[in-house]
Tab-separated table of N, CA and C in Angstrom:
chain	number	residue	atom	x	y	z
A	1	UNK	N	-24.604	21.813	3.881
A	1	UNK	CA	-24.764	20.395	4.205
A	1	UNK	C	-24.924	19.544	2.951
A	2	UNK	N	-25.444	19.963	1.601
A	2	UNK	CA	-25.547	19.502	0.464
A	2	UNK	C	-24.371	18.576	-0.017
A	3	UNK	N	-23.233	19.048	0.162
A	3	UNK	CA	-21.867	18.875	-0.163
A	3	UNK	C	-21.575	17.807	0.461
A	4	UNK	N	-21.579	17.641	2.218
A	4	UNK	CA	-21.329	17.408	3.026
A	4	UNK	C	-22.292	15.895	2.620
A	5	UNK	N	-23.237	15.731	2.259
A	5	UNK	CA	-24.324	14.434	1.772
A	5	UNK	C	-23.570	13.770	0.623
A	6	UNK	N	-23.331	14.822	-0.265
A	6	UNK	CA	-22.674	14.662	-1.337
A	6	UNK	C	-21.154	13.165	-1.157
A	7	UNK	N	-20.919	14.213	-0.597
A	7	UNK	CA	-19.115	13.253	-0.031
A	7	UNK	C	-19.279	11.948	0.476
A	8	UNK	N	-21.081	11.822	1.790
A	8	UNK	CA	-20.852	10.430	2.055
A	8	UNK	C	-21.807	9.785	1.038
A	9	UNK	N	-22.698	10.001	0.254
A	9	UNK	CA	-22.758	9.568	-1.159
A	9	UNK	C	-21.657	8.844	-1.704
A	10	UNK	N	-21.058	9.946	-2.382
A	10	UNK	CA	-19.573	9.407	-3.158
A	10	UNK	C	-18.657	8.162	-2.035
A	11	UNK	N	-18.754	8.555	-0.603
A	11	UNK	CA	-17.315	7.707	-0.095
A	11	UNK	C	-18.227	5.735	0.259
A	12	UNK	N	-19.453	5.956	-0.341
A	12	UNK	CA	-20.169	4.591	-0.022
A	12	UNK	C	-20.033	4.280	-1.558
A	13	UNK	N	-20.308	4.701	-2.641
A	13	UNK	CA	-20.127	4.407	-4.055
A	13	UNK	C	-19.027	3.779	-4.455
A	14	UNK	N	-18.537	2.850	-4.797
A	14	UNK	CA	-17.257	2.165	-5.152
A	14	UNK	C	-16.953	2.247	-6.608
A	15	UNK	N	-17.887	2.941	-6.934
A	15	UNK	CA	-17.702	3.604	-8.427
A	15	UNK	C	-16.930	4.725	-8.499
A	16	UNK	N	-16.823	5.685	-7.372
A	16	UNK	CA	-16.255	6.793	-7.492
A	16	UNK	C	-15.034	6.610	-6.768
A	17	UNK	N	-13.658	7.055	-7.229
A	17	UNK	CA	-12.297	6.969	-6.845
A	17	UNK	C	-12.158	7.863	-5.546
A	18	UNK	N	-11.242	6.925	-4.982
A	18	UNK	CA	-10.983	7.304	-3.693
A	18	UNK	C	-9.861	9.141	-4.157
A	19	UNK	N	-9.439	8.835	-4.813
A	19	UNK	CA	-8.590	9.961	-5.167
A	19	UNK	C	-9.705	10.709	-5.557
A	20	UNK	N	-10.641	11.069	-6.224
A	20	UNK	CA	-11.775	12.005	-6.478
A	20	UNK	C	-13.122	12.232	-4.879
A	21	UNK	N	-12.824	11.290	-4.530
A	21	UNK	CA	-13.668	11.562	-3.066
A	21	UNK	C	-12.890	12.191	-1.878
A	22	UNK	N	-11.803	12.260	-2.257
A	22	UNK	CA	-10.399	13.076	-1.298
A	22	UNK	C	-10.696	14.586	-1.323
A	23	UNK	N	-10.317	14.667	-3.202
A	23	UNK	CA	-10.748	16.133	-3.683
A	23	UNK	C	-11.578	16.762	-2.793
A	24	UNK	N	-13.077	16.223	-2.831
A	24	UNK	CA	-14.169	16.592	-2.408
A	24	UNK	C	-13.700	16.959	-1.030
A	25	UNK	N	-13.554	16.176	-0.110
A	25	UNK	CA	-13.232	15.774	1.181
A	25	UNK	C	-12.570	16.962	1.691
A	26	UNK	N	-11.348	17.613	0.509
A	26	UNK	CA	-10.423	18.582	1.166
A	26	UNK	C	-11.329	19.901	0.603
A	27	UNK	N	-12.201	19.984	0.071
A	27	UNK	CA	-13.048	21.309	0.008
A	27	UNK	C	-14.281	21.241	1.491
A	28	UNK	N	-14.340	20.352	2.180
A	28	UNK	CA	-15.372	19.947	2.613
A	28	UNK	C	-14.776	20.219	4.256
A	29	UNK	N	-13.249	19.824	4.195
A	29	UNK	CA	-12.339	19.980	5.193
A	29	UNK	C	-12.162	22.285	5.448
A	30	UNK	N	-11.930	22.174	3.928
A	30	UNK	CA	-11.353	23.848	4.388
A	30	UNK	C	-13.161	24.430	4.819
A	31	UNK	N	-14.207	24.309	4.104
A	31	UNK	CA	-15.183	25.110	4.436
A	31	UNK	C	-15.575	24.907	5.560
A	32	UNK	N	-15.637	23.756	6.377
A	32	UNK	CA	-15.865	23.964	7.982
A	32	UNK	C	-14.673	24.054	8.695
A	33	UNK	N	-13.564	24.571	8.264
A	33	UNK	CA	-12.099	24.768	8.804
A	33	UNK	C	-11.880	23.673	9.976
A	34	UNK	N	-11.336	22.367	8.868
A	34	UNK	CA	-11.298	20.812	9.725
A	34	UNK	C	-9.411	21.052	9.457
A	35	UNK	N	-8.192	21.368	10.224
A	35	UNK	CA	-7.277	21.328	10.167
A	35	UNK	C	-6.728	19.847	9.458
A	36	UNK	N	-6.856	19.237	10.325
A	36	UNK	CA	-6.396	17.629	10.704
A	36	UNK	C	-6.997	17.441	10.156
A	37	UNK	N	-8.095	17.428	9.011
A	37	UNK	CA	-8.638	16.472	7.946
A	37	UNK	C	-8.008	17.070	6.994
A	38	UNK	N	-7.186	18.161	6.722
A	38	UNK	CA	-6.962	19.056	5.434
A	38	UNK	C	-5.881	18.062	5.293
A	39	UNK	N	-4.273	18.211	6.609
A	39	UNK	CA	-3.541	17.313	6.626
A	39	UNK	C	-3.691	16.123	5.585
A	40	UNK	N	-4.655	15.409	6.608
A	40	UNK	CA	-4.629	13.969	6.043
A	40	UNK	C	-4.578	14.274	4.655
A	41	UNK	N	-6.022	14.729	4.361
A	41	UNK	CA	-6.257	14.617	2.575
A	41	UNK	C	-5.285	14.878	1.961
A	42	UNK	N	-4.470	15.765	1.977
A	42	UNK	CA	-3.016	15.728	1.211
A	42	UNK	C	-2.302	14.814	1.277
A	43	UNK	N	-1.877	14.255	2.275
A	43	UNK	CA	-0.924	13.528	2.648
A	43	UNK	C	-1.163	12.229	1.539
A	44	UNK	N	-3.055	11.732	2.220
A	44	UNK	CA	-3.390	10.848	1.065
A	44	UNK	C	-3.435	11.289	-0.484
A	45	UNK	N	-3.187	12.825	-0.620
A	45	UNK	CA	-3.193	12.692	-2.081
A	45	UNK	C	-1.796	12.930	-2.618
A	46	UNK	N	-0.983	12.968	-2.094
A	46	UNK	CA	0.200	13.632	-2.550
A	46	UNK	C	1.266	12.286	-2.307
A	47	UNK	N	0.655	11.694	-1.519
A	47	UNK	CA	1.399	10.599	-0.555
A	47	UNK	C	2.659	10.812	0.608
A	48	UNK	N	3.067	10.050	1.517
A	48	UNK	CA	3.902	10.744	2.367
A	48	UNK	C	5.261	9.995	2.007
A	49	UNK	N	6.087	11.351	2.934
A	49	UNK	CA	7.516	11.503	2.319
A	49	UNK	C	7.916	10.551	3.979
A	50	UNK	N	9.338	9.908	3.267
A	50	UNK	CA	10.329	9.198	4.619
A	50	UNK	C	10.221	9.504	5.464
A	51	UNK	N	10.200	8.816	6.644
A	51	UNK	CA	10.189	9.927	7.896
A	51	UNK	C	8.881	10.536	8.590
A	52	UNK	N	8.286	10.646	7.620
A	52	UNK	CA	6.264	10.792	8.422
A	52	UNK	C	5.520	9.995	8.671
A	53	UNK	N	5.048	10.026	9.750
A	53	UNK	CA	4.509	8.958	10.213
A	53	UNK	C	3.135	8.733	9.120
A	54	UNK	N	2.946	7.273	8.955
A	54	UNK	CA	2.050	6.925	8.048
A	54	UNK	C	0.848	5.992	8.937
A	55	UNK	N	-0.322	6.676	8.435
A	55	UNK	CA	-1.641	5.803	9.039
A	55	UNK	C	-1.447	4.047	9.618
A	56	UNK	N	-1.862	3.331	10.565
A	56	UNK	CA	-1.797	2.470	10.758
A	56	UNK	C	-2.438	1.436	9.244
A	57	UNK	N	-3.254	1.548	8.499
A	57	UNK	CA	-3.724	1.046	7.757
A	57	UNK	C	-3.217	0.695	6.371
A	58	UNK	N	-1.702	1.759	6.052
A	58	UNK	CA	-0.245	1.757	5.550
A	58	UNK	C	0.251	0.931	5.716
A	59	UNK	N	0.363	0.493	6.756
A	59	UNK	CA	1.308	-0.055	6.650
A	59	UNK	C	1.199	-1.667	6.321
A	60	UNK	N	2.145	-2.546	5.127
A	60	UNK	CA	1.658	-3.714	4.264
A	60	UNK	C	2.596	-4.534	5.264
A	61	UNK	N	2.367	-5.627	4.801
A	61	UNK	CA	2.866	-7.067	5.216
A	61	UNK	C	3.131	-7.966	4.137
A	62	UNK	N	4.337	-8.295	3.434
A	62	UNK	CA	5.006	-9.006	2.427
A	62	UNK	C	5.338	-10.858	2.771
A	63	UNK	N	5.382	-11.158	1.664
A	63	UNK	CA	6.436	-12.379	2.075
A	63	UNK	C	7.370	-12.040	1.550
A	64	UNK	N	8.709	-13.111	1.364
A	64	UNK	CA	10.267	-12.419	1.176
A	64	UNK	C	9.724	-13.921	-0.212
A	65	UNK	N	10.292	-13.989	-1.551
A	65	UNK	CA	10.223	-14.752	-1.904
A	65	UNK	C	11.062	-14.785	-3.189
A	66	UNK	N	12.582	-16.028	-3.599
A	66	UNK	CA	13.338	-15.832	-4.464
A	66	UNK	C	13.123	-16.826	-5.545
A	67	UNK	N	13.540	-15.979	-6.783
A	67	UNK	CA	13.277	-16.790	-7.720
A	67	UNK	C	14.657	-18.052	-8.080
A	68	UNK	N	14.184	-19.731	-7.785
A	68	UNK	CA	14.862	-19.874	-8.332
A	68	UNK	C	14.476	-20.784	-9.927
A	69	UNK	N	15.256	-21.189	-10.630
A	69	UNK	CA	15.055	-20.949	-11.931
A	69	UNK	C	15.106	-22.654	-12.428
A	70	UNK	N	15.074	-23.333	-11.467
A	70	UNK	CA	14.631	-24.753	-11.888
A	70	UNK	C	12.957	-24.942	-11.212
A	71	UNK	N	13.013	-24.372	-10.161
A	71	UNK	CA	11.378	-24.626	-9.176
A	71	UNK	C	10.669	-23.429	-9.330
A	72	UNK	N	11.100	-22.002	-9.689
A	72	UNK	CA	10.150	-20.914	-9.482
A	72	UNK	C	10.199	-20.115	-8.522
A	73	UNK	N	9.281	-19.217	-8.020
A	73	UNK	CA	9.410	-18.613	-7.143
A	73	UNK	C	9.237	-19.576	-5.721
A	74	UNK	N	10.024	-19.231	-4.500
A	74	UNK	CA	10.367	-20.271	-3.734
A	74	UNK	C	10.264	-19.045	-2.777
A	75	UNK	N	9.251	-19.700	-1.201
A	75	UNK	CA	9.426	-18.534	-0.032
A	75	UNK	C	10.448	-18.583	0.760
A	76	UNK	N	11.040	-17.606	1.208
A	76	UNK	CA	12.192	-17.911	2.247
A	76	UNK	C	11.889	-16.946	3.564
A	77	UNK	N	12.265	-18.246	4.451
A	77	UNK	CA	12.139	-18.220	5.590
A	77	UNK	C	13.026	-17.631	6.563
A	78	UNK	N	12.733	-16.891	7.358
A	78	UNK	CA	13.966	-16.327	8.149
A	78	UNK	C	13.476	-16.318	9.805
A	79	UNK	N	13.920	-17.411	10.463
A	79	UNK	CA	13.567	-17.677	11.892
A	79	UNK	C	13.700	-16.491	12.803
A	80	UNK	N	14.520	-15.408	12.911
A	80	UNK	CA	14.420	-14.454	13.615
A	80	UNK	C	13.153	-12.975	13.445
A	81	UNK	N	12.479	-13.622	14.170
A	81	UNK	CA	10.935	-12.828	14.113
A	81	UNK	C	11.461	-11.273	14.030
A	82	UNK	N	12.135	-10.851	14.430
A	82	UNK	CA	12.330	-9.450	14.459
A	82	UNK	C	12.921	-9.027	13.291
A	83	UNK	N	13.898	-10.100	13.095
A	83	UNK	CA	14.182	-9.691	11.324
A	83	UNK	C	13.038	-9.917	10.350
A	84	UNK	N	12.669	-10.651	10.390
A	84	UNK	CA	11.393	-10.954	9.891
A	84	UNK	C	10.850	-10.304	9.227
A	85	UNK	N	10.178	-9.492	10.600
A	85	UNK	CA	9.054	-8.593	10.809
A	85	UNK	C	10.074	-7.141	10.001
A	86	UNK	N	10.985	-6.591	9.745
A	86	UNK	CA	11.509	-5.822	9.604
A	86	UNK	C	11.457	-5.688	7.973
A	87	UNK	N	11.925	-6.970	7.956
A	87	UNK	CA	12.134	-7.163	6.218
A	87	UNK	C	10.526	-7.231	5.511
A	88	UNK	N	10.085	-7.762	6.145
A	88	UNK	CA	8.297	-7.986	5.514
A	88	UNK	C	7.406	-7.182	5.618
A	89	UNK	N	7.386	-5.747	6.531
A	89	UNK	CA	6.791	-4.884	6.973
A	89	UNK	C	7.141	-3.445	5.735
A	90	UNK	N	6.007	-3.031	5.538
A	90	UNK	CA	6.724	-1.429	4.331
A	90	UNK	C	5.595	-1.040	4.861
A	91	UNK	N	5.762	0.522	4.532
A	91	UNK	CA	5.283	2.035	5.003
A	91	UNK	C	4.829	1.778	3.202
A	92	UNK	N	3.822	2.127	3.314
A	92	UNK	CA	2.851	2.104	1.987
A	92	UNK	C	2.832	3.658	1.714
A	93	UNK	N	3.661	4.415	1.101
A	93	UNK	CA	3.958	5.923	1.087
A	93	UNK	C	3.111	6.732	-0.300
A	94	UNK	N	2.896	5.763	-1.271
A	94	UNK	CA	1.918	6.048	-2.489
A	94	UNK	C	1.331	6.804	-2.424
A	95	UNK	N	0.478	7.867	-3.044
A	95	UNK	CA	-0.502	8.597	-3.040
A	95	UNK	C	-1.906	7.454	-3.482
A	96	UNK	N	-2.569	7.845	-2.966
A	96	UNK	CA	-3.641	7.364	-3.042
A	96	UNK	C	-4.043	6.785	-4.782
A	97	UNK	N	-3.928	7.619	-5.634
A	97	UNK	CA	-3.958	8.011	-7.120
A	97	UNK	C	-3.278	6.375	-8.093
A	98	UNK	N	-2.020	6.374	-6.578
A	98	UNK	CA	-0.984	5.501	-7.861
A	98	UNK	C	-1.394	4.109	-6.743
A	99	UNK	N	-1.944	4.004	-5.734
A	99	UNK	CA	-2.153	2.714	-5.311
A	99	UNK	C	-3.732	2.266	-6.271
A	100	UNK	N	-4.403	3.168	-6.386
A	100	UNK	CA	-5.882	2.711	-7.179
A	100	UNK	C	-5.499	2.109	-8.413
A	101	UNK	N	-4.232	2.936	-9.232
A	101	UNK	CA	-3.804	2.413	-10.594
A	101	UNK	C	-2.840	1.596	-10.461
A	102	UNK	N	-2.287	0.778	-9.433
A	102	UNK	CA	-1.552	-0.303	-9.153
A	102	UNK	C	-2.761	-1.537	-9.150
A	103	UNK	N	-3.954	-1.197	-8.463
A	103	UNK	CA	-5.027	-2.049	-8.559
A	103	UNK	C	-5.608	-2.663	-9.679
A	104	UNK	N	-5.980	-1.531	-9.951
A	104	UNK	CA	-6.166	-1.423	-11.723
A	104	UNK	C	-6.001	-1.902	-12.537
A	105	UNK	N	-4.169	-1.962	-12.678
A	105	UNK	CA	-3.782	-2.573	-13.765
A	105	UNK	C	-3.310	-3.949	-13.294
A	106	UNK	N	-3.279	-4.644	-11.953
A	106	UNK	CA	-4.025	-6.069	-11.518
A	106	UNK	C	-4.981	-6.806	-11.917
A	107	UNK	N	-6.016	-5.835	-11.822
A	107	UNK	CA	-7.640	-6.466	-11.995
A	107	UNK	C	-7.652	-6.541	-14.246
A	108	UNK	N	-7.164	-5.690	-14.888
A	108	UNK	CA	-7.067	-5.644	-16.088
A	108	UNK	C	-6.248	-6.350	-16.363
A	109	UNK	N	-5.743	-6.766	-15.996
A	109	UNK	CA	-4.264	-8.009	-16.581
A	109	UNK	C	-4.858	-9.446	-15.602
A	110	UNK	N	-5.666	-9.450	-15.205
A	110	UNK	CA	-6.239	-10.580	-14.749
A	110	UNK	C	-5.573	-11.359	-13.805
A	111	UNK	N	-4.772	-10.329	-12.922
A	111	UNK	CA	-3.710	-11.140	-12.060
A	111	UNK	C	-4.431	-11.093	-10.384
A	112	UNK	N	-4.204	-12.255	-9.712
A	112	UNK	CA	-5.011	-11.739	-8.660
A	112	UNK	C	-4.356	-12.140	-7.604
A	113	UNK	N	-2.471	-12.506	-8.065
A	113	UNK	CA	-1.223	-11.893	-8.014
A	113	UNK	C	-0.903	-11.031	-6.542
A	114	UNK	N	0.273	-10.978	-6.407
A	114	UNK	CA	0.803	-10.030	-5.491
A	114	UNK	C	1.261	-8.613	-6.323
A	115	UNK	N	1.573	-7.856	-5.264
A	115	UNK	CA	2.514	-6.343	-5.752
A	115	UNK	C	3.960	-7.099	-5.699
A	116	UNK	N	4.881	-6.947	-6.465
A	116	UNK	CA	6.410	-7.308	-6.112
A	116	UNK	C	7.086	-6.074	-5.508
A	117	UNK	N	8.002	-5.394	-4.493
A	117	UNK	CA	9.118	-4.672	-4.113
A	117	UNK	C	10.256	-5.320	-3.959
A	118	UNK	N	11.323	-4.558	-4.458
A	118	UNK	CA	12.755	-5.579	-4.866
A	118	UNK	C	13.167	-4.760	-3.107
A	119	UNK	N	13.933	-5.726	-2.791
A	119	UNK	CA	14.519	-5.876	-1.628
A	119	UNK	C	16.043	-5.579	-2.067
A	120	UNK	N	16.712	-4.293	-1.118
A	120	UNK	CA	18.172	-3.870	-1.905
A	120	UNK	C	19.036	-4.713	-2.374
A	121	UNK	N	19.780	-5.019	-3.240
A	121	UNK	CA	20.703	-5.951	-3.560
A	121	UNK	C	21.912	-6.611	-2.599
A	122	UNK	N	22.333	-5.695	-1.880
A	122	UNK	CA	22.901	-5.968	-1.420
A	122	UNK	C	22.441	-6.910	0.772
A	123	UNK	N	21.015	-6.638	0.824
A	123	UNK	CA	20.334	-7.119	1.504
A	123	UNK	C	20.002	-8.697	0.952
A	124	UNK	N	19.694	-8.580	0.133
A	124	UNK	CA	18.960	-9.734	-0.633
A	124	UNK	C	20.501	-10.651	-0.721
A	125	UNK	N	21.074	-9.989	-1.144
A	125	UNK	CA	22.630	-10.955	-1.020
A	125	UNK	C	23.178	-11.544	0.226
A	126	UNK	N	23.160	-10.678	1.425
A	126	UNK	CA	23.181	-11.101	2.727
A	126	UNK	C	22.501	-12.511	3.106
A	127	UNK	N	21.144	-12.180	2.640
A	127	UNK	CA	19.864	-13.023	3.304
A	127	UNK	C	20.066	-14.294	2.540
A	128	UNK	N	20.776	-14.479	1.466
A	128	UNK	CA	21.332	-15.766	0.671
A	128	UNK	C	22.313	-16.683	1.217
A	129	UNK	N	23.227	-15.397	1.271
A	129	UNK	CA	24.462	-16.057	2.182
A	129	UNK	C	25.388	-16.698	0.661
A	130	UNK	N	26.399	-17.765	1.213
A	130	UNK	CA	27.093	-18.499	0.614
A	130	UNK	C	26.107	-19.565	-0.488
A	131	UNK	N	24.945	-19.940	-0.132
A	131	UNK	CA	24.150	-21.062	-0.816
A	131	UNK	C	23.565	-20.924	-1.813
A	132	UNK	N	23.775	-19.512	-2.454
A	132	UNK	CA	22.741	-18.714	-3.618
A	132	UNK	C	23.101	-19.134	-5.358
A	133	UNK	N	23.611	-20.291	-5.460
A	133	UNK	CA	23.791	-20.779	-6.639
A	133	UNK	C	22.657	-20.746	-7.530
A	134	UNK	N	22.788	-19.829	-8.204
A	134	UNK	CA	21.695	-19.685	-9.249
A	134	UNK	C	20.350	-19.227	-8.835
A	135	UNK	N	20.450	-19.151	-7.313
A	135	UNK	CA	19.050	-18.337	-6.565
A	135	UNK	C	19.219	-17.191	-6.906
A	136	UNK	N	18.288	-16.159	-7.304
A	136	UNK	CA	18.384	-14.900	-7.628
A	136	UNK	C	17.733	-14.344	-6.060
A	137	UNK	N	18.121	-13.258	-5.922
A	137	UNK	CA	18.046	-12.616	-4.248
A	137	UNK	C	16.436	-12.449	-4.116
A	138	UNK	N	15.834	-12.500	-3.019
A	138	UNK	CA	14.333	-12.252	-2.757
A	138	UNK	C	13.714	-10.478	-2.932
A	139	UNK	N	12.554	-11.248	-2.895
A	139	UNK	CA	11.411	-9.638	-3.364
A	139	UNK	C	10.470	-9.582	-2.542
A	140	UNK	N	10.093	-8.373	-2.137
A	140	UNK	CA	9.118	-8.617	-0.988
A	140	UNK	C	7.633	-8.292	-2.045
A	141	UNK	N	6.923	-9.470	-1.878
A	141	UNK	CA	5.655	-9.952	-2.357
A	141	UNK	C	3.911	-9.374	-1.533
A	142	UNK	N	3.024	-8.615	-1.939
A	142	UNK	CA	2.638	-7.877	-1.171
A	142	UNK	C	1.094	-8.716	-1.900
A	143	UNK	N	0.291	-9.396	-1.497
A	143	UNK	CA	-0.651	-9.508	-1.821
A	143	UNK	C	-1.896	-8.102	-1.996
A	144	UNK	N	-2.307	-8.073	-3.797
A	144	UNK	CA	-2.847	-7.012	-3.835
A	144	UNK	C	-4.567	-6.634	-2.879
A	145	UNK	N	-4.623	-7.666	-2.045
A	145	UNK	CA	-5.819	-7.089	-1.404
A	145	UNK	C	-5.563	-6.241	-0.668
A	146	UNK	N	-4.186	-6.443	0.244
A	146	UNK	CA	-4.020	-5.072	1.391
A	146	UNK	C	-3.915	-3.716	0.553
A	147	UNK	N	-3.628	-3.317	-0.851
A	147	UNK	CA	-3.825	-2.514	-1.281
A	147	UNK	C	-5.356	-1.596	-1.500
A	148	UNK	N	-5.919	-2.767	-1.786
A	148	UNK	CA	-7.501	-2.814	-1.703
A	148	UNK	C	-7.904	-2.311	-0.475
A	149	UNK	N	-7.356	-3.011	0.503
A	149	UNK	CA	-7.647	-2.555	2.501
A	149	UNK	C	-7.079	-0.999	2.561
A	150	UNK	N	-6.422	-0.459	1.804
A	150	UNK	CA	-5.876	0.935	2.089
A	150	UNK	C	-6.994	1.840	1.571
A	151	UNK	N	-7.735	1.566	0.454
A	151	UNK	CA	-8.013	2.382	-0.283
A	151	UNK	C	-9.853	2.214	0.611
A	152	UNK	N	-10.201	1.214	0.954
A	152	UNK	CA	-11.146	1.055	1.732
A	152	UNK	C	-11.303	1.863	3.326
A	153	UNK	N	-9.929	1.716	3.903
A	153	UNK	CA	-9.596	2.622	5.129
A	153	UNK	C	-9.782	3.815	4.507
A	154	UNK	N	-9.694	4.747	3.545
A	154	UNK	CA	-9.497	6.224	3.298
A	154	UNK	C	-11.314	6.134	3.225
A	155	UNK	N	-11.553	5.423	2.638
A	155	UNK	CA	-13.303	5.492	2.302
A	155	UNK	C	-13.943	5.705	3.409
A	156	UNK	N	-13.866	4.848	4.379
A	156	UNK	CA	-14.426	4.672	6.021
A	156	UNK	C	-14.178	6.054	6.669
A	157	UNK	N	-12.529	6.465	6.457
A	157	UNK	CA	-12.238	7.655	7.034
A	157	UNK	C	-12.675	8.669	7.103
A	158	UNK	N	-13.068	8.645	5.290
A	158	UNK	CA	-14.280	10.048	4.906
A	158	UNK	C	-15.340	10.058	5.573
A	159	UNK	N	-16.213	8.820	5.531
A	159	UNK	CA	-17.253	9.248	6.208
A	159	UNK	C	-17.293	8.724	8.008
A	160	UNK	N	-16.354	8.759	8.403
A	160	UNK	CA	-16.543	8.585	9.856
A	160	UNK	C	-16.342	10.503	10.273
């Protein structure tokens, strides 16, 4: 049970990395033979591959937003909610490890900023259309707190 104190110690400490409270977590998982917690902990440490289903708490919410080069970055709007929702929605697949050091190097560069993901070229060209004079194609813009909300869900997880 020492261990077991230990872990929800560490998963209330915001000093100690969610990627180092995992560690723990998956020794803590095999000695009371917790299947479905072993899972997870990998998954969160290794991160998941295409195709696997990813925690509800994964999954981010973007804006679409193009640069243009007289005004700046400019949001674009796309009235069909389902496209929308398609284009603005990502499976947060990271390992745990590289979303903390995506944070990281946010909070050290003093940006308090979004994550950028480039949207395929040839998507981003679509979504322009004919009117893209000098618009460069959109990026899906991820405000870095939901990153923050991921790494907080794994914390809760441990000790629930």
């Amino acid at each position: 049970m020492g261990l077991v104190c230990e872990l929800q110690r560490d998963a209330l400490n915001q000093d100690v990395f969610a990627s180092d409270l995992l560690r723990k977590a998956m020794v803590v998982a095999r000695k009371l033979s917790v299947p479905d917690m072993q899972v997870w902990v990998e998954h969160e440490l290794s991160g998941y591959m295409t195709g696997e289903e990813v925690p509800k708490y994964r999954i981010i919410q973007g804006e679409l937003r193009c640069l243009n080069p007289y005004r700046g970055e400019i949001p674009m709007y796309i009235q069909d909610r389902g496209l929308r929702d398609t284009l603005t929605r990502r499976r947060c697949e990271q390992s745990i490890a590289e979303i903390e050091e995506l944070i990281r190097q946010h909070h050290e560069h003093g940006s308090k900023g979004s994550v950028v993901m480039s949207v395929p070229h040839d998507v981003g060209c679509k979504l322009l259309g004919d009117s893209h004079e000098g618009i460069h194609p959109p990026a899906l813009h991820f405000p870095v707190a939901q990153l923050v909300c991921i790494v907080d869900a794994v914390r809760s997880y441990v000790l629930e």
